[in-house]
């Protein structure tokens, strides 16, 4: 895959209030080092805050890190519970992630990742979530 890529991150959060879809598409950088795949891109919020994002893919593990107004590091490992902090301007929250499904498909010019997980905040169940990440060579 080329270094210049397009990154699509689409997800759905299911909760008592219903479904909340989220989707971003951004230009990014792709590279491999020591059997790991790295994808870097910027995400712009509705308030025009920019977060630097990084996805690291290794055997059966995906780590998504965001640095900006909100900071987080979410680790997805099949059948594993991962705890991390989710930093907001109002303080930190303890976030728990239980990954139910993790599928990583790498092609010559693409990378597809599908993740289904349960999310809890401060040790209370919040929602079931899914995220689809697609990375493909930038045609431009």
Short mmCIF file of C-alpha atoms in Angstrom, two decimals:
data_model
loop_
_atom_site.label_atom_id
_atom_site.label_comp_id
_atom_site.label_asym_id
_atom_site.label_seq_id
_atom_site.Cartn_x
_atom_site.Cartn_y
_atom_site.Cartn_z
CA UNK A 1 0.00 0.00 0.00
CA UNK A 2 1.17 3.55 -0.65
CA UNK A 3 2.07 5.88 2.21
CA UNK A 4 -0.68 8.39 1.34
CA UNK A 5 -4.06 6.86 2.18
CA UNK A 6 -7.69 7.68 2.79
CA UNK A 7 -9.05 6.59 6.15
CA UNK A 8 -12.76 5.92 6.73
CA UNK A 9 -13.95 5.28 10.27
CA UNK A 10 -17.66 4.46 10.60
CA UNK A 11 -19.30 3.30 13.79
CA UNK A 12 -22.57 2.76 15.57
CA UNK A 13 -23.17 3.10 19.29
CA UNK A 14 -26.24 1.24 20.56
CA UNK A 15 -27.72 2.37 23.86
CA UNK A 16 -31.07 2.79 25.57
CA UNK A 17 -31.53 6.04 23.65
CA UNK A 18 -31.13 4.25 20.28
CA UNK A 19 -28.42 4.18 17.63
CA UNK A 20 -25.86 6.93 17.22
CA UNK A 21 -23.96 6.67 13.90
CA UNK A 22 -20.53 8.29 13.55
CA UNK A 23 -18.41 8.56 10.40
CA UNK A 24 -15.26 10.40 9.38
CA UNK A 25 -13.17 10.32 6.21
CA UNK A 26 -9.69 11.81 6.25
CA UNK A 27 -6.39 11.74 4.41
CA UNK A 28 -3.68 9.98 6.32
CA UNK A 29 -0.33 8.22 6.31
CA UNK A 30 0.25 4.46 6.31
CA UNK A 31 3.44 2.60 7.12
CA UNK A 32 4.67 -0.74 8.43
CA UNK A 33 7.40 -1.30 10.96
CA UNK A 34 8.38 -4.47 12.85
CA UNK A 35 5.23 -6.47 11.91
CA UNK A 36 2.93 -3.60 12.93
CA UNK A 37 0.82 -1.35 10.74
CA UNK A 38 0.59 2.34 11.63
CA UNK A 39 -2.05 4.75 10.29
CA UNK A 40 -1.97 8.44 11.22
CA UNK A 41 -4.68 10.96 10.39
CA UNK A 42 -6.39 14.07 11.75
CA UNK A 43 -10.02 14.12 12.88
CA UNK A 44 -11.98 17.39 12.96
CA UNK A 45 -14.92 17.63 15.40
CA UNK A 46 -18.18 19.53 14.91
CA UNK A 47 -16.57 22.33 16.98
CA UNK A 48 -13.59 22.40 14.55
CA UNK A 49 -11.25 20.95 17.19
CA UNK A 50 -8.53 18.87 15.55
CA UNK A 51 -7.40 15.59 17.09
CA UNK A 52 -4.30 13.70 15.99
CA UNK A 53 -5.27 10.05 15.59
CA UNK A 54 -3.14 6.94 15.31
CA UNK A 55 -4.18 3.35 14.67
CA UNK A 56 -1.70 0.57 15.39
CA UNK A 57 -2.52 -2.90 14.10
CA UNK A 58 -0.69 -6.02 15.22
CA UNK A 59 -1.62 -9.69 15.53
CA UNK A 60 -5.18 -9.79 16.92
CA UNK A 61 -4.89 -6.30 18.42
CA UNK A 62 -5.94 -2.80 17.31
CA UNK A 63 -5.03 0.30 19.31
CA UNK A 64 -6.69 3.65 18.52
CA UNK A 65 -5.17 6.76 20.09
CA UNK A 66 -6.56 10.31 19.91
CA UNK A 67 -4.81 13.45 21.13
CA UNK A 68 -6.66 16.75 21.17
CA UNK A 69 -9.48 18.34 23.17
CA UNK A 70 -10.43 14.76 24.04
CA UNK A 71 -7.65 12.24 24.54
CA UNK A 72 -8.05 8.49 24.59
CA UNK A 73 -6.31 5.23 23.94
CA UNK A 74 -8.62 2.34 23.17
CA UNK A 75 -7.19 -1.17 22.86
CA UNK A 76 -9.22 -3.89 21.16
CA UNK A 77 -8.19 -7.52 21.71
CA UNK A 78 -10.59 -10.39 21.04
CA UNK A 79 -12.14 -11.78 24.25
CA UNK A 80 -10.12 -9.40 26.41
CA UNK A 81 -11.13 -6.57 28.74
CA UNK A 82 -9.03 -3.42 28.41
CA UNK A 83 -9.21 -0.42 30.71
CA UNK A 84 -8.04 3.08 29.83
CA UNK A 85 -8.72 6.72 30.61
CA UNK A 86 -10.77 9.00 28.40
CA UNK A 87 -9.66 12.58 28.95
CA UNK A 88 -12.16 15.38 28.48
CA UNK A 89 -11.93 19.11 29.23
CA UNK A 90 -14.08 18.36 32.31
CA UNK A 91 -11.92 15.55 33.70
CA UNK A 92 -10.97 11.94 33.10
CA UNK A 93 -13.29 8.95 32.84
CA UNK A 94 -12.34 5.30 33.29
CA UNK A 95 -13.35 3.39 30.15
CA UNK A 96 -13.64 -0.38 29.85
CA UNK A 97 -13.71 -2.16 26.49
CA UNK A 98 -14.71 -5.79 25.99
CA UNK A 99 -14.04 -6.80 22.39
CA UNK A 100 -16.52 -9.33 21.04
CA UNK A 101 -15.35 -9.40 17.42
CA UNK A 102 -12.13 -8.29 15.75
CA UNK A 103 -11.57 -8.93 12.05
CA UNK A 104 -8.48 -7.60 10.26
CA UNK A 105 -8.27 -8.05 6.47
CA UNK A 106 -5.18 -6.71 4.73
CA UNK A 107 -5.06 -6.45 0.96
CA UNK A 108 -2.47 -5.12 -1.46
CA UNK A 109 -4.03 -1.63 -1.54
CA UNK A 110 -6.44 -1.76 1.38
CA UNK A 111 -6.90 -2.57 5.04
CA UNK A 112 -10.32 -3.37 6.53
CA UNK A 113 -10.93 -3.68 10.26
CA UNK A 114 -14.26 -4.59 11.86
CA UNK A 115 -14.65 -4.31 15.62
CA UNK A 116 -17.68 -5.06 17.84
CA UNK A 117 -17.34 -4.26 21.54
CA UNK A 118 -19.11 -3.41 24.78
CA UNK A 119 -18.29 -0.10 26.42
CA UNK A 120 -18.49 0.78 30.09
CA UNK A 121 -17.65 4.10 31.72
CA UNK A 122 -16.58 4.27 35.37
CA UNK A 123 -17.44 0.55 35.67
CA UNK A 124 -21.05 0.97 34.44
CA UNK A 125 -22.24 -0.53 31.15
CA UNK A 126 -22.98 2.20 28.59
CA UNK A 127 -23.51 0.59 25.19
CA UNK A 128 -22.70 -1.97 22.55
CA UNK A 129 -20.63 -0.46 19.76
CA UNK A 130 -19.23 -1.33 16.38
CA UNK A 131 -16.64 0.36 14.22
CA UNK A 132 -15.53 -0.30 10.64
CA UNK A 133 -12.18 1.12 9.61
CA UNK A 134 -11.22 1.17 5.95
CA UNK A 135 -7.83 2.34 4.76
CA UNK A 136 -7.02 2.47 1.07
CA UNK A 137 -4.42 4.02 -1.19
CA UNK A 138 -5.18 7.63 -2.02
CA UNK A 139 -5.91 7.89 -5.75
CA UNK A 140 -4.84 11.57 -5.87
#
